[in-house]
PDB file of C-alpha atoms in Angstrom:
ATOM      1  CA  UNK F  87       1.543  -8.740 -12.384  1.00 81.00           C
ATOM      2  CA  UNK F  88       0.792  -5.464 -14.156  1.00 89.00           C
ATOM      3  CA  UNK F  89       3.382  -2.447 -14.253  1.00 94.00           C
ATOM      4  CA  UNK F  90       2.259   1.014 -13.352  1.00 97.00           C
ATOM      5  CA  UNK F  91       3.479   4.349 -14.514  1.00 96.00           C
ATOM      6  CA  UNK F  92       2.878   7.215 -12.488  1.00 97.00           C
ATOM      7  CA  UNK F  93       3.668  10.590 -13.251  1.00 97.00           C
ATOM      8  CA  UNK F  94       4.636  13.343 -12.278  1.00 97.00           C
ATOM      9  CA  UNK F  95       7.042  11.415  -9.952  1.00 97.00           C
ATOM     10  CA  UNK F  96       7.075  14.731  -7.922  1.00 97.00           C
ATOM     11  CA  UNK F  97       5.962  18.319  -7.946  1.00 98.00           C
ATOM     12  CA  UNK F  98       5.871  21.525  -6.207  1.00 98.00           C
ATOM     13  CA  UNK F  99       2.757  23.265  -6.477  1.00 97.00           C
ATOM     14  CA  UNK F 100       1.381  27.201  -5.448  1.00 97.00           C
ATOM     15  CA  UNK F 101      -1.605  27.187  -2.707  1.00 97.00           C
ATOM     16  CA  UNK F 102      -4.779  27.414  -4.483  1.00 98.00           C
ATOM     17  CA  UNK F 103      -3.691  25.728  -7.585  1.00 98.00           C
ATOM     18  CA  UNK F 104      -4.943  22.223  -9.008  1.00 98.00           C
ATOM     19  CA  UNK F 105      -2.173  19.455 -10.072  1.00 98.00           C
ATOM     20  CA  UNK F 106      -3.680  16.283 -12.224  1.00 98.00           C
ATOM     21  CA  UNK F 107      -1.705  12.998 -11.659  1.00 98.00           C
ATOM     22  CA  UNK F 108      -1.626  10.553 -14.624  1.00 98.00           C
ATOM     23  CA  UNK F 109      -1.873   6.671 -13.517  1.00 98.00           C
ATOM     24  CA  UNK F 110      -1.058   4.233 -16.735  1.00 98.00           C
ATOM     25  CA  UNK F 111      -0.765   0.472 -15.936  1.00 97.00           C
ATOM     26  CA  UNK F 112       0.262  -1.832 -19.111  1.00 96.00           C
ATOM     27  CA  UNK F 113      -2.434  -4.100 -18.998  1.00 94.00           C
ATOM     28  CA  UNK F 114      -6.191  -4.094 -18.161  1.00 94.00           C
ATOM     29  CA  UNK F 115      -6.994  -4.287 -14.626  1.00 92.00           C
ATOM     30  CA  UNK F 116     -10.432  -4.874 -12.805  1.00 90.00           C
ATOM     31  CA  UNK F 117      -9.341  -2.539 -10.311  1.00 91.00           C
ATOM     32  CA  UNK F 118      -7.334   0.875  -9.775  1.00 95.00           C
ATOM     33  CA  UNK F 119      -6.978   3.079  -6.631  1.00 96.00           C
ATOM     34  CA  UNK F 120      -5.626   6.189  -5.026  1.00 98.00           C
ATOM     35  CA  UNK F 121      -3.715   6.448  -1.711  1.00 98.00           C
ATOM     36  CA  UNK F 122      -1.922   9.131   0.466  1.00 98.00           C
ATOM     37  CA  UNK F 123       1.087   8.329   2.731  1.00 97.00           C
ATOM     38  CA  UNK F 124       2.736  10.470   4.508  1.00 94.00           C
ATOM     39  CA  UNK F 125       6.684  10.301   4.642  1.00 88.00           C
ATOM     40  CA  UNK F 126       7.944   7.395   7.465  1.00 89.00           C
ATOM     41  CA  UNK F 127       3.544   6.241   7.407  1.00 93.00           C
ATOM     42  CA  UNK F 128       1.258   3.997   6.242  1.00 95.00           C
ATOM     43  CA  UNK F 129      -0.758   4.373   3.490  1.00 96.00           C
ATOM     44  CA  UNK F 130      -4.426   6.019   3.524  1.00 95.00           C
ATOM     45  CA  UNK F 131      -6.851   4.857   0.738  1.00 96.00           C
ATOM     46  CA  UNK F 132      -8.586   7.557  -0.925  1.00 97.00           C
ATOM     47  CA  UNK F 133     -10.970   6.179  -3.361  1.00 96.00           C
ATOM     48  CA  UNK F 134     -11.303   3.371  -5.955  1.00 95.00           C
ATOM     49  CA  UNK F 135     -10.956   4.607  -8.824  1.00 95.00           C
ATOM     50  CA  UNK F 136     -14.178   2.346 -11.165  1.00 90.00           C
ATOM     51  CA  UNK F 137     -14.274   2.684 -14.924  1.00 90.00           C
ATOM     52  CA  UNK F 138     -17.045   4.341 -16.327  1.00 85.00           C
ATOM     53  CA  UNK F 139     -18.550   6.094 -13.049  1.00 87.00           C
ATOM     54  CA  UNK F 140     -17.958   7.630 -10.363  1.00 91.00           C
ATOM     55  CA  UNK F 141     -15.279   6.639  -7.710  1.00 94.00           C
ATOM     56  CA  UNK F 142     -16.012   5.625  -4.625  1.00 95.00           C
ATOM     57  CA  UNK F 143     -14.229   8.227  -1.639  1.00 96.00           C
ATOM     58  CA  UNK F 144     -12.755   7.062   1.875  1.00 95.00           C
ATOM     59  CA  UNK F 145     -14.428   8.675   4.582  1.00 95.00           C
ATOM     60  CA  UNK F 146     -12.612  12.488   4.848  1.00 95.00           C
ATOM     61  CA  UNK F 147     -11.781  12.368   1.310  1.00 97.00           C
ATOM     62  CA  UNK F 148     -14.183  14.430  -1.331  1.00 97.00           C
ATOM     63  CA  UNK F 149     -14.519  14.144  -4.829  1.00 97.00           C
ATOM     64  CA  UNK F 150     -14.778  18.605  -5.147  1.00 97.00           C
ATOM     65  CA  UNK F 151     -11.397  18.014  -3.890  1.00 98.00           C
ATOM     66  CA  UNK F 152     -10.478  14.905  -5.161  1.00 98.00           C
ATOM     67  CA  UNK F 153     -12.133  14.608  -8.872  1.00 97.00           C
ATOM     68  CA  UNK F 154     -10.782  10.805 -10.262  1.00 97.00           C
ATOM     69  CA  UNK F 155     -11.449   9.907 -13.847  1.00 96.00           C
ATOM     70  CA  UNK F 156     -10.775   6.145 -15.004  1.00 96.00           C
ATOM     71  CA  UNK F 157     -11.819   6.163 -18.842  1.00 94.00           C
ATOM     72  CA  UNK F 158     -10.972   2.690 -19.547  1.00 95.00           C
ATOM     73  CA  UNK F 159      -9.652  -0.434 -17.605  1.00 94.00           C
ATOM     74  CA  UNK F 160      -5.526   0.946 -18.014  1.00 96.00           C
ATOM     75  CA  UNK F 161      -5.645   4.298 -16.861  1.00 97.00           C
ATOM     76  CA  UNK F 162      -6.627   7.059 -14.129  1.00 97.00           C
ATOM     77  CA  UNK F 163      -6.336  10.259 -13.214  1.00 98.00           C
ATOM     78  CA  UNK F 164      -6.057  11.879  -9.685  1.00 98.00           C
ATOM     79  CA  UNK F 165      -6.579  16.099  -9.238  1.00 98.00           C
ATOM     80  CA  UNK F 166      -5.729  17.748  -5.928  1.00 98.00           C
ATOM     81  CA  UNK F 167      -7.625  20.893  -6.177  1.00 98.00           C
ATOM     82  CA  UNK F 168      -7.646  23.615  -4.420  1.00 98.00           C
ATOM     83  CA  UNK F 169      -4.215  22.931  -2.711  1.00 98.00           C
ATOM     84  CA  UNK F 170      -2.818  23.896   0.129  1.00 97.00           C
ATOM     85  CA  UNK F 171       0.218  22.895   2.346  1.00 97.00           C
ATOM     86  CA  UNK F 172      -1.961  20.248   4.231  1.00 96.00           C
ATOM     87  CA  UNK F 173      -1.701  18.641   0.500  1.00 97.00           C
ATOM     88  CA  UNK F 174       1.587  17.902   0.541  1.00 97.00           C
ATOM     89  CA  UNK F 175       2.492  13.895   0.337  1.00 97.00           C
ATOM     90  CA  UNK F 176       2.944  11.042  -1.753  1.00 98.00           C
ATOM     91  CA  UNK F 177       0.207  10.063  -3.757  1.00 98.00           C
ATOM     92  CA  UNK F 178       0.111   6.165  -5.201  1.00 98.00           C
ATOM     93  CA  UNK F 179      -2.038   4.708  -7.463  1.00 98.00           C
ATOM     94  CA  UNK F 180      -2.852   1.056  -7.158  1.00 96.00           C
ATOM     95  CA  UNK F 181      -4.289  -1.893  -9.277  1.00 94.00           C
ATOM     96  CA  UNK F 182      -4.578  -5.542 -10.182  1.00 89.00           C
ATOM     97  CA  UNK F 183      -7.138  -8.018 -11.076  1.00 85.00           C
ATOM     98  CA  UNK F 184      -7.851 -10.053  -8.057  1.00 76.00           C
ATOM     99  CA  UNK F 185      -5.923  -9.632  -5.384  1.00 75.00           C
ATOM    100  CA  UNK F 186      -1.875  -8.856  -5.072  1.00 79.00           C
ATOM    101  CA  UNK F 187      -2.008  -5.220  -6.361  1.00 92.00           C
ATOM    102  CA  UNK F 188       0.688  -3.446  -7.520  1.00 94.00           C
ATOM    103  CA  UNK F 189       1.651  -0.050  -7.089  1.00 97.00           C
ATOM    104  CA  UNK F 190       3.424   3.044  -8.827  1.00 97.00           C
ATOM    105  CA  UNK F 191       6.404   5.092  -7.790  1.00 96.00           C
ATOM    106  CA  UNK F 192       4.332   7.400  -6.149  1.00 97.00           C
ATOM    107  CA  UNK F 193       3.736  11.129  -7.055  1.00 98.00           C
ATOM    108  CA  UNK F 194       6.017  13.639  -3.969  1.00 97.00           C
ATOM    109  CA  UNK F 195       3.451  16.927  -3.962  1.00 98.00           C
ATOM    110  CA  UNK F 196       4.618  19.945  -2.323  1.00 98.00           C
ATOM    111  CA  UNK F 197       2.614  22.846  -1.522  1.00 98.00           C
ATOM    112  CA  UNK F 198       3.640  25.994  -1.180  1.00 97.00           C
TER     113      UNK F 198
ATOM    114  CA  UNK E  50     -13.797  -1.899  12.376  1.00 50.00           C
ATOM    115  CA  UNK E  51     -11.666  -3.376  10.055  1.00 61.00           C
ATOM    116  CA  UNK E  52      -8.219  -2.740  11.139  1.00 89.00           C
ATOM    117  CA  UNK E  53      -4.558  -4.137  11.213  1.00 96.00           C
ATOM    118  CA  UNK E  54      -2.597  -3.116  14.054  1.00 97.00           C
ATOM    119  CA  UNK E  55       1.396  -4.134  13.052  1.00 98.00           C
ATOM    120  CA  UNK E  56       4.469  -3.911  15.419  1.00 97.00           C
ATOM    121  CA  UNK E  57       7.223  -3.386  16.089  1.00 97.00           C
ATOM    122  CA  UNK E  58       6.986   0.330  14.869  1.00 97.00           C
ATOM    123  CA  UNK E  59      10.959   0.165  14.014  1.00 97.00           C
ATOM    124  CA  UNK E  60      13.320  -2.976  14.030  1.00 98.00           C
ATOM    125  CA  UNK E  61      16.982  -2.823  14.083  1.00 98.00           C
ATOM    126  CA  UNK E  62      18.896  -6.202  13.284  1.00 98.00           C
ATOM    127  CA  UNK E  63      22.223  -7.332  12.798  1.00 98.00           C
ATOM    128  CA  UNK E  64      23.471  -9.297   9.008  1.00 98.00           C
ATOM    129  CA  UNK E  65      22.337 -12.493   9.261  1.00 98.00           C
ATOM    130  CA  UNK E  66      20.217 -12.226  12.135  1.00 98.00           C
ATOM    131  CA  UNK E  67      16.358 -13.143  11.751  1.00 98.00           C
ATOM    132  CA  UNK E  68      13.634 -10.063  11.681  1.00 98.00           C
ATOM    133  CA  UNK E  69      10.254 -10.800  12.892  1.00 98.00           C
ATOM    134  CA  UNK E  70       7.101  -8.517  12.251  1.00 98.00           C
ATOM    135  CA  UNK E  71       4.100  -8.891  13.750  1.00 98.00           C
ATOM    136  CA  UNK E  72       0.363  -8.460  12.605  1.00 98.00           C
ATOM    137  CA  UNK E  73      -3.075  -8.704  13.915  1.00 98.00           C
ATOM    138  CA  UNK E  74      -6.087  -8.463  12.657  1.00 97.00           C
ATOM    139  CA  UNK E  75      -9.870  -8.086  13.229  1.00 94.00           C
ATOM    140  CA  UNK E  76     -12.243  -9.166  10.627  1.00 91.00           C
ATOM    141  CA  UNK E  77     -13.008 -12.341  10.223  1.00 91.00           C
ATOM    142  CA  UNK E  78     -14.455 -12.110   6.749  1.00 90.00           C
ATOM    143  CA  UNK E  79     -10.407 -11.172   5.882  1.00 92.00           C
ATOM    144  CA  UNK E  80      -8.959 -14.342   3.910  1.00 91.00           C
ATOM    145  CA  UNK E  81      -5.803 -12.450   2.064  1.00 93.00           C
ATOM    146  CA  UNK E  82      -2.860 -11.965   3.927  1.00 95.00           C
ATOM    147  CA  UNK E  83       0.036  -9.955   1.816  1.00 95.00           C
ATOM    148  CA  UNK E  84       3.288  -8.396   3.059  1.00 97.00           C
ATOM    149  CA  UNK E  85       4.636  -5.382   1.135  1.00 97.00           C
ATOM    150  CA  UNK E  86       8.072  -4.156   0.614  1.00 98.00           C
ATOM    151  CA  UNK E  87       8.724  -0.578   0.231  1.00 97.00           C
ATOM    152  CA  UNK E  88      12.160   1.302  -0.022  1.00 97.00           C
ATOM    153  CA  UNK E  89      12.361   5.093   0.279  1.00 94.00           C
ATOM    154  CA  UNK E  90      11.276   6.914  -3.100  1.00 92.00           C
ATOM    155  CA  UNK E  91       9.105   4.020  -4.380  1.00 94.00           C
ATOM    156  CA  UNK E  92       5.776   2.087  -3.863  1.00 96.00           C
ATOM    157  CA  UNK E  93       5.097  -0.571  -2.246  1.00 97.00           C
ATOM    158  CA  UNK E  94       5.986  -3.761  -3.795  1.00 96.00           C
ATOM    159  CA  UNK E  95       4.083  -7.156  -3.239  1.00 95.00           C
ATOM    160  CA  UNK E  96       6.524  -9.521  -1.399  1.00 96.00           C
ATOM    161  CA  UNK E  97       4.519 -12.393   0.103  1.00 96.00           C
ATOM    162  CA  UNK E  98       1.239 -13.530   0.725  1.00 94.00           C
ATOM    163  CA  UNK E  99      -0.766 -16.121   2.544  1.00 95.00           C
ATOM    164  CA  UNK E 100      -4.331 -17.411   2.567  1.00 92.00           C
ATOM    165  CA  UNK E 101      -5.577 -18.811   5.812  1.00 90.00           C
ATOM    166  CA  UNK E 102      -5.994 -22.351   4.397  1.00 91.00           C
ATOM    167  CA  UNK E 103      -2.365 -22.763   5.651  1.00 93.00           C
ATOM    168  CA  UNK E 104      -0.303 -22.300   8.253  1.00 95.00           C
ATOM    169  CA  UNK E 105       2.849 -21.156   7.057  1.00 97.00           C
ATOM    170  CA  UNK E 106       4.536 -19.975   3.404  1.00 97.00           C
ATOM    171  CA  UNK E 107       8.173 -19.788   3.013  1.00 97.00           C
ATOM    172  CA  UNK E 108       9.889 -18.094  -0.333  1.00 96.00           C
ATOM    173  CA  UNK E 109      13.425 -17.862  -0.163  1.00 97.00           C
ATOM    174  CA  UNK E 110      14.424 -16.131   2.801  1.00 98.00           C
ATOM    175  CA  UNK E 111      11.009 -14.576   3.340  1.00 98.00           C
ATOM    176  CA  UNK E 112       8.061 -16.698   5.849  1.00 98.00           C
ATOM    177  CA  UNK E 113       4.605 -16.061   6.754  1.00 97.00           C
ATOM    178  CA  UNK E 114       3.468 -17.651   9.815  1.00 96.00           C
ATOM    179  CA  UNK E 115      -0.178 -17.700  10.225  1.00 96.00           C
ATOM    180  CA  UNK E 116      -2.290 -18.177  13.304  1.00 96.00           C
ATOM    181  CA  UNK E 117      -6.140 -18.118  12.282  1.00 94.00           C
ATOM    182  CA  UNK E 118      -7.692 -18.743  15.521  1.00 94.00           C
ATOM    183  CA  UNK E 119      -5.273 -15.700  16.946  1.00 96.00           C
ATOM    184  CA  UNK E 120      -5.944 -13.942  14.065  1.00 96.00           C
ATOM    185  CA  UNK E 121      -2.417 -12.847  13.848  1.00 97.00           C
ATOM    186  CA  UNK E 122       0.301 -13.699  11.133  1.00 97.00           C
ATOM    187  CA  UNK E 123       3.799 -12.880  10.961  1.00 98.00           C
ATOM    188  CA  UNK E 124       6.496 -11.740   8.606  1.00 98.00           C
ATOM    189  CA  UNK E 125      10.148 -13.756   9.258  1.00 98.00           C
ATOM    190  CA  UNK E 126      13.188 -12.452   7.040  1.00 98.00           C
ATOM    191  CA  UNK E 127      15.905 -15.130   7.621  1.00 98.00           C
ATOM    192  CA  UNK E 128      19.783 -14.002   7.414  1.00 98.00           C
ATOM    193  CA  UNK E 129      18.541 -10.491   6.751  1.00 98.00           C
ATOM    194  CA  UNK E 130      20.695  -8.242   5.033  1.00 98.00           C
ATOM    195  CA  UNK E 131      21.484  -4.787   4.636  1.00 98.00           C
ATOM    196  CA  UNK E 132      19.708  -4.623   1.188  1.00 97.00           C
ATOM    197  CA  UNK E 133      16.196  -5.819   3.546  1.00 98.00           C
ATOM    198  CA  UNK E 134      16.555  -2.586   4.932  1.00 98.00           C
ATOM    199  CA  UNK E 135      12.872  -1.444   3.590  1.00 98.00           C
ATOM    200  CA  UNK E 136       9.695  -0.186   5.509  1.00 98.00           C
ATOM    201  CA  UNK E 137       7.490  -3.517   5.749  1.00 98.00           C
ATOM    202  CA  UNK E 138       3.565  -3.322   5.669  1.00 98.00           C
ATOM    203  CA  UNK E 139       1.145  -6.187   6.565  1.00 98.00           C
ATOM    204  CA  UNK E 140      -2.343  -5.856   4.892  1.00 96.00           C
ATOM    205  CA  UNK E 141      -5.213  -7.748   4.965  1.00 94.00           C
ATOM    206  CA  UNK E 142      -8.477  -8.424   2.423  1.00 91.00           C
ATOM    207  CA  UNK E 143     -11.363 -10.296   1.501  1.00 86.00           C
ATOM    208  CA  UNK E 144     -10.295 -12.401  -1.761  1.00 74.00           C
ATOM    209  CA  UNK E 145     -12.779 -10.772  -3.714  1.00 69.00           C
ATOM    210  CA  UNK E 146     -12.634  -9.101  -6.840  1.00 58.00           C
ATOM    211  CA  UNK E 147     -12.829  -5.450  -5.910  1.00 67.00           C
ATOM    212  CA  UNK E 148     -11.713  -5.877  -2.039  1.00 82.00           C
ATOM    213  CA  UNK E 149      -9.596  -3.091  -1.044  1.00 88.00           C
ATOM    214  CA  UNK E 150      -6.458  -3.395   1.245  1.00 92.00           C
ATOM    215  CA  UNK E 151      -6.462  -2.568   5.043  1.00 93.00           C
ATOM    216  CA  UNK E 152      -2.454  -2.135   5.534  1.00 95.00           C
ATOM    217  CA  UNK E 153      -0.919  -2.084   8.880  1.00 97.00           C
ATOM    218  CA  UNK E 154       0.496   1.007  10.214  1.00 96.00           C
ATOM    219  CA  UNK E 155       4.733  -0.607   9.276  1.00 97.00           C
ATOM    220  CA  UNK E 156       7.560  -1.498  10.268  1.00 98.00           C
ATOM    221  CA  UNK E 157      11.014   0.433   9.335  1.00 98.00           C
ATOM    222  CA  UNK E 158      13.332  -2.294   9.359  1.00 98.00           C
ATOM    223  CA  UNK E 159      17.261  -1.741   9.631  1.00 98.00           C
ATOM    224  CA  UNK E 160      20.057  -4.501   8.932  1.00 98.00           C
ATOM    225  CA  UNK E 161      23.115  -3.349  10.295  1.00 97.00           C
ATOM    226  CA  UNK E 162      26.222  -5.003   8.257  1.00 94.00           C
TER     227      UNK E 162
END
């Protein structure tokens, strides 16, 4: 199964400011995504990340505020925008060719 | 809706006692069953899957227990251990190419040596 590397593995950020997260898996994958989770929850998909156009968004989740590139089948960005404390959380990227996707170490976000 | 509704919210067991998480499920059209494994600071990591084409799948200590016409399946940890102290999550997709995961809402499991 492929390996992901996330990074930053965490961050503390001013309101109002934008922080890009980096998403790098070591082989091509059909299929990359973006979640939220919230300490001690489960996690909440925000949009599959598709190579070459746009992603798709989760209902409550924008791309103004959520902008995802995926230039090639091993890699994907995530920006929060626009942050404020209600950003703060762990943010995981996700992929795999089928099904059994893997995950990275997560990206800890604090907004101050 | 497509939804996966998990329990027991926590789960506090003694070494070598068995752990049992529960899962059900809605869809229908869901034919993917995984169980992830996720200990504090990291992601989730794949532990076990099952398709419905079988009742049960056993690796190592780890069983899924499926029941399609519930629509419910199971995680069983035999002789758990103070290392399977993790948060568990159920999920559930379509074997597609593309299908996204529905997780369950997990399960914070303790061992107690």
């Amino acid at each position: 199964s492929a390996v992901i590397s996330q990074k930053p593995s965490r961050d503390i950020c001013q309101r109002g400011t934008s922080l890009t997260i980096q998403c790098q898996v070591d082989s091509q994958v059909t299929m990359m995504f973006w979640y939220r989770q919230q300490p001690g929850q489960s996690l909440t998909l925000i949009a599959t990340a598709n190579q070459g156009s746009e992603a798709t968004y989760e209902s409550g989740f924008v791309i103004d505020k959520f902008p995802i590139s995926r230039p090639n089948l091993t890699f994907s960005t995530l920006t929060v925008s626009n942050m404020s404390p209600e950003d703060s959380s762990i943010y995981l990227c996700s992929g795999g060719t089928g099904v059994g996707y893997t995950f990275g170490s997560g990206t800890r976000l604090t907004v101050v | 809706q497509q939804q996966v509704k998990q329990s027991p919210q926590s789960l506090i067991v003694q070494k070598g006692g068995i752990s049992i998480i529960n899962c059900a499920y809605e869809n229908t059209a869901f034919d993917y069953f995984p169980w992830y494994q996720q200990f504090p600071g990291k992601g989730p990591a794949l532990l076990i899957a099952i398709r419905p084409d079988v009742s049960e799948k056993k690796e190592g200590r780890f069983t899924i227990s499926f029941n399609k016409s519930a629509k419910q399946f199971s995680l069983h940890i035999m002789d758990s251990q103070p290392g399977d102290s993790a948060t568990y999550f159920c999920a559930a997709s379509r074997e597609t190419s593309g299908s996204r995961l529905t997780f369950g809402e997990g399960t914070q499991l303790t061992v107690n040596p």
